[in-house]
Coordinates of C-alpha atoms in Angstrom, one line a residue:
X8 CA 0.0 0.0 0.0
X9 CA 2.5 2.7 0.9
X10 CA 4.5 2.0 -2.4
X11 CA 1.0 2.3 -4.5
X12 CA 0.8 5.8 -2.4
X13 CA 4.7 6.6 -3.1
X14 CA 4.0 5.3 -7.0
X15 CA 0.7 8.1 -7.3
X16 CA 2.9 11.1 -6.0
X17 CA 4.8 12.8 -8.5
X18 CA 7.9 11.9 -9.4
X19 CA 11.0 14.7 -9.9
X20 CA 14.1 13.8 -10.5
X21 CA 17.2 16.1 -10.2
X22 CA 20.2 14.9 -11.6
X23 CA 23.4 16.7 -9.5
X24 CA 24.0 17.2 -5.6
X25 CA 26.1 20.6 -6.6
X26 CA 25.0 24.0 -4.5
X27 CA 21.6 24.2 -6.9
X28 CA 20.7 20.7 -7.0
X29 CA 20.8 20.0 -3.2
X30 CA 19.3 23.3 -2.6
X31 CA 15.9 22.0 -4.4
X32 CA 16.4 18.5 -3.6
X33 CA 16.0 20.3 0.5
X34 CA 13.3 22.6 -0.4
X35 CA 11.2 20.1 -2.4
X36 CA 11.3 17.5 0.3
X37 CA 10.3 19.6 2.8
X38 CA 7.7 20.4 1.2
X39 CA 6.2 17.1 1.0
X40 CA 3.7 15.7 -1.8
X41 CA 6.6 14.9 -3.9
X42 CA 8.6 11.7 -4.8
X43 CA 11.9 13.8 -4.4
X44 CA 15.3 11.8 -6.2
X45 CA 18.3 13.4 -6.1
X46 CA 21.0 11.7 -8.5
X47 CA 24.4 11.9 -8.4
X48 CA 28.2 10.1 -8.7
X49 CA 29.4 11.3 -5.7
X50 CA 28.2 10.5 -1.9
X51 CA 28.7 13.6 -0.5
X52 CA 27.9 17.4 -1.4
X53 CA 30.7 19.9 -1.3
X54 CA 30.1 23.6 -1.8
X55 CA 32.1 24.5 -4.9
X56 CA 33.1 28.5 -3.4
X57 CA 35.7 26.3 -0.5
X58 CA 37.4 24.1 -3.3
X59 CA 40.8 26.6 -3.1
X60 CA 40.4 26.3 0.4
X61 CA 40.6 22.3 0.3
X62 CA 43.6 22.6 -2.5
X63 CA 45.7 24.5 0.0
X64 CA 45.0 22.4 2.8
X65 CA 43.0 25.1 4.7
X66 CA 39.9 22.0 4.9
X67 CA 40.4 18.7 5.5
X68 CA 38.9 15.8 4.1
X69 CA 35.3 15.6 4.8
X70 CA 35.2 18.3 7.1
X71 CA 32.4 20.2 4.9
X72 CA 31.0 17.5 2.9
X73 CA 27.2 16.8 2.9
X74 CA 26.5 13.2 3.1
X75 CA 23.5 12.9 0.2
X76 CA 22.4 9.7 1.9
X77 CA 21.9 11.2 5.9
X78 CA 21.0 14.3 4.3
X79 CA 18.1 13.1 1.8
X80 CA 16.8 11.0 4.6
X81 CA 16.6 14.2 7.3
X82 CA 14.9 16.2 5.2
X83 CA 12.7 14.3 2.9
X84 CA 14.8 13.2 -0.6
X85 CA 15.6 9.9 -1.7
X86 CA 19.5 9.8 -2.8
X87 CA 20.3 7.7 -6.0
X88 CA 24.2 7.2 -6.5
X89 CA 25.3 6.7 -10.1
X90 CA 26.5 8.8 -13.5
X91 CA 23.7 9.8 -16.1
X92 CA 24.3 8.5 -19.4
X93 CA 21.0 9.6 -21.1
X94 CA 18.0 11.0 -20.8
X95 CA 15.0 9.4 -22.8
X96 CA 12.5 12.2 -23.5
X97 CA 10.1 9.6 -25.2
X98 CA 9.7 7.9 -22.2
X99 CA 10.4 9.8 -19.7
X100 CA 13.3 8.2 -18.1
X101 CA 16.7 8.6 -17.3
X102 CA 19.4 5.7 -17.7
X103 CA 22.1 5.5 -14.9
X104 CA 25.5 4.0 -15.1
X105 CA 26.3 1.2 -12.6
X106 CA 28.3 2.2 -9.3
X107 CA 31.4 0.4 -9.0
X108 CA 33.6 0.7 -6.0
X109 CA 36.4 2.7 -6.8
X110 CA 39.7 1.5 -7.5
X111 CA 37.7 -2.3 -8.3
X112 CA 35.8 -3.7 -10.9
X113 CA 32.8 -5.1 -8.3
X114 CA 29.4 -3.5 -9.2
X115 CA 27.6 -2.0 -6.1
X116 CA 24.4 -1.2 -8.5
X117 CA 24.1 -2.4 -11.8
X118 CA 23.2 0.2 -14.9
X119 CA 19.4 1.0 -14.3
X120 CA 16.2 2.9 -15.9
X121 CA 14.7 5.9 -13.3
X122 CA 11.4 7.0 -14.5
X123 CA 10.2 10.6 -14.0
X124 CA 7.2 13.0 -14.3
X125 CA 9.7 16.1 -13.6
X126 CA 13.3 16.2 -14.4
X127 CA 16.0 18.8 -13.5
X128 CA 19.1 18.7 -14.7
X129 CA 21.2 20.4 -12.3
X130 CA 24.8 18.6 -12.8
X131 CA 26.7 21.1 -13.3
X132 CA 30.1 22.3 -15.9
X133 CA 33.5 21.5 -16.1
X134 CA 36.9 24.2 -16.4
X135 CA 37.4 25.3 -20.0
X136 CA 40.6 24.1 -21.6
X137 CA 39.7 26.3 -24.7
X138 CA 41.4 23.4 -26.8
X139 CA 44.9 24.2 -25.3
X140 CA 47.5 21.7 -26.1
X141 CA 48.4 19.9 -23.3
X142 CA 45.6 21.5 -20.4
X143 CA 44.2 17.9 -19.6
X144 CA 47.2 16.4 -19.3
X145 CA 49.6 18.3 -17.0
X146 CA 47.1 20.5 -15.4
X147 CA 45.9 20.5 -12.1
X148 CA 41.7 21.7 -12.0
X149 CA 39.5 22.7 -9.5
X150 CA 36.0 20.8 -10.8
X151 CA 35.4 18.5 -7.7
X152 CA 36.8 17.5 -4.0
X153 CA 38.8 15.1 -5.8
X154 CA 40.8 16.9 -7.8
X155 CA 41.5 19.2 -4.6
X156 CA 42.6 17.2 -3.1
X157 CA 44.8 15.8 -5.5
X158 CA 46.3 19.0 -5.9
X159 CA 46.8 19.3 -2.1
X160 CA 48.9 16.4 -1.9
X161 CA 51.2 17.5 -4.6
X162 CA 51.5 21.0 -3.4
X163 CA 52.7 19.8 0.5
X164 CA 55.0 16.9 -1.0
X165 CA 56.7 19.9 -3.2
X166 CA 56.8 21.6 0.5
X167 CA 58.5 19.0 2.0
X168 CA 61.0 18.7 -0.9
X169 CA 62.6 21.6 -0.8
X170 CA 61.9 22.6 2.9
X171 CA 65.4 23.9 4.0
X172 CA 67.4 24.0 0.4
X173 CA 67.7 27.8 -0.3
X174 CA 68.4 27.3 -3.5
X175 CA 65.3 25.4 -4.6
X176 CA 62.0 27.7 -5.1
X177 CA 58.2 26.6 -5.2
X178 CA 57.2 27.6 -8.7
X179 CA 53.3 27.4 -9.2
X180 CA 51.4 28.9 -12.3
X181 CA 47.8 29.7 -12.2
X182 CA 46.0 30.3 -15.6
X183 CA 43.1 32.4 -14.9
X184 CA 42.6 35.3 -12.8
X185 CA 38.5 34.8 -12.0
X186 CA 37.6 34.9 -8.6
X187 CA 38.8 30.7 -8.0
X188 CA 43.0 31.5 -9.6
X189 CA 42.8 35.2 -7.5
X190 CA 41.3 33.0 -4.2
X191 CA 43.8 30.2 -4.7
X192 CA 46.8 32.4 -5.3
X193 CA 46.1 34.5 -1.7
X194 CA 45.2 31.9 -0.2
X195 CA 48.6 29.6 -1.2
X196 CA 50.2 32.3 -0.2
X197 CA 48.0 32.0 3.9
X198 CA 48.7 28.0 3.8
X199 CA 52.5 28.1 3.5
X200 CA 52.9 30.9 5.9
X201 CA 50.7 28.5 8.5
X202 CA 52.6 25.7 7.3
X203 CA 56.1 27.6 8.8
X204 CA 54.4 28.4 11.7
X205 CA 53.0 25.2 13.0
X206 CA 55.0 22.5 10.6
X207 CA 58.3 24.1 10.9
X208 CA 58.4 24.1 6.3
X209 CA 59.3 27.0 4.5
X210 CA 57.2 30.4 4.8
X211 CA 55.4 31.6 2.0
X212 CA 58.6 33.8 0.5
X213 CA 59.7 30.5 -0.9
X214 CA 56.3 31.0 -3.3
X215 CA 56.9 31.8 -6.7
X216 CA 53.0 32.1 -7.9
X217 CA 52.8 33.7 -11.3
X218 CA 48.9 34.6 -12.1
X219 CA 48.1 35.0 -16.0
X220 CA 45.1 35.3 -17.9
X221 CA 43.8 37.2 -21.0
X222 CA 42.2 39.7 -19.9
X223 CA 43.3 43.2 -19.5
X224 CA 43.2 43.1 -15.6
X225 CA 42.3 40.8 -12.7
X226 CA 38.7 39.7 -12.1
X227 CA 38.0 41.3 -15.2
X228 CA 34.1 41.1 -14.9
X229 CA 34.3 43.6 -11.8
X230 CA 34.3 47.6 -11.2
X231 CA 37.8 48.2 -11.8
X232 CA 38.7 49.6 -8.2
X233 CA 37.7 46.3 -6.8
X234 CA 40.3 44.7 -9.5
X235 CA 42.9 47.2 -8.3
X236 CA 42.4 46.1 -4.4
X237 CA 42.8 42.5 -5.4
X238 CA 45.7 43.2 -7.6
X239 CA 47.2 45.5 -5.3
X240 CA 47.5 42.5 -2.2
X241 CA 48.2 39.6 -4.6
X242 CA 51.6 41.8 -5.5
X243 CA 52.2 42.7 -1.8
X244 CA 51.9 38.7 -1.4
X245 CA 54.7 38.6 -3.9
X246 CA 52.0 36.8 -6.7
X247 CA 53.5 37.8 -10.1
X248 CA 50.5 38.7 -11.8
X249 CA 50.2 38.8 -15.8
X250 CA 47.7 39.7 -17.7
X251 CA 47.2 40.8 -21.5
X252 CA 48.7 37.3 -22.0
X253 CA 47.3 34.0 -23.3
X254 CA 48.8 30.5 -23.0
X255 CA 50.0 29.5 -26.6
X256 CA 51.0 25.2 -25.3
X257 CA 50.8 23.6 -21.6
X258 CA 54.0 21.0 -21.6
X259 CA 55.4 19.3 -18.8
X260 CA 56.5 22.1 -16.3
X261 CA 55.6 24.8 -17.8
X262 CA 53.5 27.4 -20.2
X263 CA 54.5 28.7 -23.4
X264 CA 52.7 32.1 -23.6
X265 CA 51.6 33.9 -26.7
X266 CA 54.0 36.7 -27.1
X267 CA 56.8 33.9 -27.2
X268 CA 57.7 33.3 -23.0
X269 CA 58.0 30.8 -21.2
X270 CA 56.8 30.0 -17.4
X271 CA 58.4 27.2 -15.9
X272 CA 56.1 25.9 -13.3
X273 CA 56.7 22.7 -10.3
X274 CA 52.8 22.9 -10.3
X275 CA 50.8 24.1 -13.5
X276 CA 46.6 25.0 -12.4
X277 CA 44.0 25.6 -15.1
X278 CA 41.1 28.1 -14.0
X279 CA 40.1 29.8 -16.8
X280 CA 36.1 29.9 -17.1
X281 CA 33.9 27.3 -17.5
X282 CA 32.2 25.4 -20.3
X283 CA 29.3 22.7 -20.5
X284 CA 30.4 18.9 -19.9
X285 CA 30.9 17.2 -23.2
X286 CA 28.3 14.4 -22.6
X287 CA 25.5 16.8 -23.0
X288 CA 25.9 16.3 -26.5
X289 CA 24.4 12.9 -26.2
X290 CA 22.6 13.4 -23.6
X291 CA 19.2 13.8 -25.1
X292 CA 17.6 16.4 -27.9
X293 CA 18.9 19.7 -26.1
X294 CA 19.4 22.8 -27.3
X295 CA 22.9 23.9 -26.8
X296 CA 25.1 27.8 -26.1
X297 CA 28.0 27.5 -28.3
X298 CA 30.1 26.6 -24.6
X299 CA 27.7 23.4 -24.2
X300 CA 25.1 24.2 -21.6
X301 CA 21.4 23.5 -22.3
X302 CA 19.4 26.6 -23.6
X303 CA 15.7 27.6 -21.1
X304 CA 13.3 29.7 -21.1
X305 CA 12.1 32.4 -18.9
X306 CA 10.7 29.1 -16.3
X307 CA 14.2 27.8 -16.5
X308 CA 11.8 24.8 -18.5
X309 CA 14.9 23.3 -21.0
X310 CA 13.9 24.3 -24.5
X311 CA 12.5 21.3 -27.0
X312 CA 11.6 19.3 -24.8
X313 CA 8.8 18.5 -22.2
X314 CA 9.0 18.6 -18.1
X315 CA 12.5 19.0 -18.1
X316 CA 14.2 22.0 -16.2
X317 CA 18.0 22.9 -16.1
X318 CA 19.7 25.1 -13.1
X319 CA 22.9 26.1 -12.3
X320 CA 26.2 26.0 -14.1
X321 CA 24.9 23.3 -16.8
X322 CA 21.9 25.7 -18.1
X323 CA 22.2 29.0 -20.4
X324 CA 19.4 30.9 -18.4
X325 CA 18.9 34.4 -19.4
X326 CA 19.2 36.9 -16.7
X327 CA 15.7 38.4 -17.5
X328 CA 13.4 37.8 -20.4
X329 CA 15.7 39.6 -22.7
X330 CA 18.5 39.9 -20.8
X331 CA 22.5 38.0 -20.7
X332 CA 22.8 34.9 -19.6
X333 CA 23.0 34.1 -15.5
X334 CA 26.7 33.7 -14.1
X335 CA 27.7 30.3 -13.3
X336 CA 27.9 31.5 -9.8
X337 CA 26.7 30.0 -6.3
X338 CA 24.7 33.1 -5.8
X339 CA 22.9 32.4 -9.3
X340 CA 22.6 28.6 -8.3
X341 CA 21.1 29.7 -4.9
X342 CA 18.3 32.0 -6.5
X343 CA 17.7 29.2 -9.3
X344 CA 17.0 26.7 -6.9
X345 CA 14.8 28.7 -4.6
X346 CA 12.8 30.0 -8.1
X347 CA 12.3 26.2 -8.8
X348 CA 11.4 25.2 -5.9
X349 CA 8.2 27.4 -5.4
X350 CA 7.7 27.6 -9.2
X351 CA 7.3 23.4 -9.6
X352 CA 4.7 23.1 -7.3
X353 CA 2.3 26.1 -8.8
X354 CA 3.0 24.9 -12.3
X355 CA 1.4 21.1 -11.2
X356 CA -1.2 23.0 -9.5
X357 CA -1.8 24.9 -12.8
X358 CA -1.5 28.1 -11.2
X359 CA 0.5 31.2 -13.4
X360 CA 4.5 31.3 -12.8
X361 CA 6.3 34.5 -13.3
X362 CA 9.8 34.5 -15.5
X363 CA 12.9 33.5 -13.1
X364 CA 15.1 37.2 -12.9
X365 CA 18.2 37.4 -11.3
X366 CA 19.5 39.7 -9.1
X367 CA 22.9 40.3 -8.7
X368 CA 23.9 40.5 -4.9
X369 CA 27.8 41.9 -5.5
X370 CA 31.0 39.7 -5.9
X371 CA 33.2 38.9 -2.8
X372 CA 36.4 37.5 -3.2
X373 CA 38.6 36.1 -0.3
X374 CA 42.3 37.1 -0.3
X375 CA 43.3 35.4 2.2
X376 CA 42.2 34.7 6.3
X377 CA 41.6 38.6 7.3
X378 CA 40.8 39.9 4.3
X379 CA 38.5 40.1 1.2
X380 CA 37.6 42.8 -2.0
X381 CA 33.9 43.2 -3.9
X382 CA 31.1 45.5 -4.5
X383 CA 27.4 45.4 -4.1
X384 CA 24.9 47.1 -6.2
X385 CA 23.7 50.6 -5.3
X386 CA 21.5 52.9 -7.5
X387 CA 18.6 52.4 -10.2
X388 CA 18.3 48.5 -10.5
X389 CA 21.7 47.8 -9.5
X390 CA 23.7 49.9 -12.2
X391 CA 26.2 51.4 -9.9
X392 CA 28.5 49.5 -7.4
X393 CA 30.0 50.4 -3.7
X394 CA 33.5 48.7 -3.2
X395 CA 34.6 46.6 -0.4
X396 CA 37.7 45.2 0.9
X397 CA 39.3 44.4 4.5
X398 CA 37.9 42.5 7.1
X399 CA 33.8 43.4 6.7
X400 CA 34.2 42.5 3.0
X401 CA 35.4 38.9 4.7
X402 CA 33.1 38.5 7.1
X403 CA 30.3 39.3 4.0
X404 CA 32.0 36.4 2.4
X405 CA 31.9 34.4 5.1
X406 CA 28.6 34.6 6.3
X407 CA 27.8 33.2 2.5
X408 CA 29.1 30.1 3.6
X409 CA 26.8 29.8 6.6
X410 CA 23.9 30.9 4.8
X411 CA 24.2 27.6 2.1
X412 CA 24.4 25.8 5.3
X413 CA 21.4 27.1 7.0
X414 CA 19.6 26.3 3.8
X415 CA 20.5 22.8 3.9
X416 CA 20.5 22.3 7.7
X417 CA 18.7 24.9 8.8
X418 CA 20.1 27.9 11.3
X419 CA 20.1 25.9 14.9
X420 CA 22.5 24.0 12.7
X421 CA 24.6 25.9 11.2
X422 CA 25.1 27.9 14.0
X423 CA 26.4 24.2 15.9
X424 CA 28.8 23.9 12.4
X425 CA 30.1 27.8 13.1
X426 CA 30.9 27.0 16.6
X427 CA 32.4 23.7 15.7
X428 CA 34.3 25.4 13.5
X429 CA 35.3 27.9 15.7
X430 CA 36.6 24.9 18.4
X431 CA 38.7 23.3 16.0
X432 CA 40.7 26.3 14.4
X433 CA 41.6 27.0 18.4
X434 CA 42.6 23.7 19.0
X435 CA 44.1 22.3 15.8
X436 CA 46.4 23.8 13.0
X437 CA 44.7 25.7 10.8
X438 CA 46.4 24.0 7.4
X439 CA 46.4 20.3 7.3
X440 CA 50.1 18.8 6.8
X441 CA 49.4 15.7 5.6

């Protein structure tokens, strides 16, 4: 009987656990009267913004992961692990790879069909190697926990190598200099300074970082002063920034930039922009941007096709019904999900829904542990800006972090995660060496 009532309710699907997926995956299932799935590869949910913080060894493993399946069950989703591999529009299911454990050819869950009534595709994009030679294969990426903390292990085994040679310095290129290469620069520069202090390895003046991109400036989509400020303390950090400079060739230690030099790098990063996974173009009959996300309309409803919605980085969403398309931000993922989630339920009731429009709450980047540079909007529908840097700009950014998790947890809770927080920076180091 309670599977015949489970069967009758209707059935959405959301396909990634990223900061929009398990946003509506929470608010759906709160809400009760759905059959709420939540898809994804991975086990756990990790808020994309803290990624540099995990590279550098600022977050342990685990320490901010969601676990989909304690998670799902709290607050009213079912989790389904596995990869999507299509989507039949015909008959409105999805088919899921089988889950193998890793490292091992044993099959946990076999390839399987998922039926829906709704489906969101909310899974999410990847770094965009613009067709570089040699990107994918000697770059480091920050696209997922993994890769991380990959990168962290690499980065404190170089620290242990040359820890006490004078001679040898730590030479780490970042290509991109977007909010993630400008957040992982300052804050390499925080984690080897910690890593002196309580791990007895070089200080940070053993750093040579060299930040390039091809832009004209740093965080080139910002007001200009905010670009200075970052600038400005990247330098003072002793970050060699270069811009007006594209990369030509990635080879093994080291980038071959367009106007003929060469950086040689011990660690070589890729963070420049994003573009859409390249399965989407098998996916299913989706209309594609030229960088691979799926094309919606003003309902975030995925165009062509029936009951089928994309959010967050994967979807080209236009800002308003004839504006630019949304960021792929967590800000825009936030708002997405939270449109969805109260737009879904009106649409089954038949009742009207408005067009999704987004509204820009600033930019906030972290440069390091005290400090932080962005703007807000001020003014006639957001057209001017009012800078922000120091400490209140960090504890803006900051409190961005606890709001996600008061979304998903709710605030008694993430109150209990602040103050556990809190504890542990008191008690332990502050970088992780090992």
């Amino acid at each position: 009987m309670a599977e015949t009532q489970q069967r009758a309710r209707h059935r959405t699907v959301i396909v990634g656990g990223g900061a929009a997926g398990i946003e509506l995956a929470t608010r759906l299932g709160k809400q009760g009267g759905m059959d709420v799935a939540l898809v994804d590869r991975d086990a756990s949910h990790f808020w994309k913004p803290r990624l540099h913080e995990l590279a550098v060894g600022l977050l342990g493993d685990g320490e901010e992961a969601v676990p989909f399946l304690a998670h799902g069950h709290a607050h009213g989703y079912r989790y389904v692990p596995g990869t999507l591999h299509k989507v039949n529009t015909a008959t409105k299911t999805i088919d899921v790879e089988a889950v193998r454990l890793p490292h091992s050819d044993e099959t946990v869950l076999p390839a399987r069909q998922i039926p829906y009534d709704t489906l969101v595709l909310a899974f999410g994009s990847r770094v965009n190697d613009f067709g570089t030679p040699g990107v994918l294969e000697h770059c480091d990426m920050l696209d997922s926990p993994a890769q991380a903390t990959d990168l962290r292990r690499r980065i404190l085994a170089l620290a242990f190598r040359t820890a006490g040679d004078p001679s040898k310095r730590i030479r780490i290129g970042i290509v991109g200099a977007g909010a993630t290469g400008v957040e992982l620069a300052a804050e390499l520069h925080h984690a080897f300074n910690d890593m002196h202090r309580y791990g007895g390895l070089d200080p940070a003046s053993k750093l040579d970082i060299t930040l390039m991109d091809m832009a004209p400036r740093v965080l080139p989509a910002v007001d200009p002063r905010t670009s200075a400020t970052a600038q400005h303390v990247l330098e003072r950090m002793g970050v060699h920034v270069r811009t007006g400079v594209g990369v030509k060739a990635v080879v093994d230690g080291a980038f071959e930039l367009n106007d003929g030099s060469r950086v040689d790098c011990d660690i070589q990063v890729w963070a420049a922009g994003v573009i859409g996974h390249d399965m989407v173009k098998e996916l299913g009959p989706f209309q594609l941007s030229k960088d691979r996300r799926i094309l919606v309309d003003g309902t975030l409803a995925a165009k062509g096709v029936s009951d089928i919605y994309a959010i967050g980085d994967c979807a080209w969403a236009p800002t308003s019904p004839d504006g630019p398309s949304v960021p792929p931000t967590a800000q825009a993922a936030h708002q997405q999900a939270t449109y969805l989630s109260r737009a879904l339920p009106r649409a089954l009731r038949g009742e009207r829904v408005d067009p999704f429009v987004y509204h820009s709450k600033g930019t906030l980047v972290s440069l390091g542990v005290r400090q932080a540079t962005g703007e807000v909007p001020s003014g006639a529908k957001g057209r001017s800006v009012i800078p922000m840097r120091g400490w209140f700009a960090k504890m803006l950014y900051v409190s961005l972090q606890h709001m996600h998790r008061a979304t998903l947890h709710g605030w008694p809770r993430a109150m209990a995660l602040w103050l556990a927080d809190w504890l542990r920076n008191t008690t332990l180091p502050p970088v992780k060496l090992h």
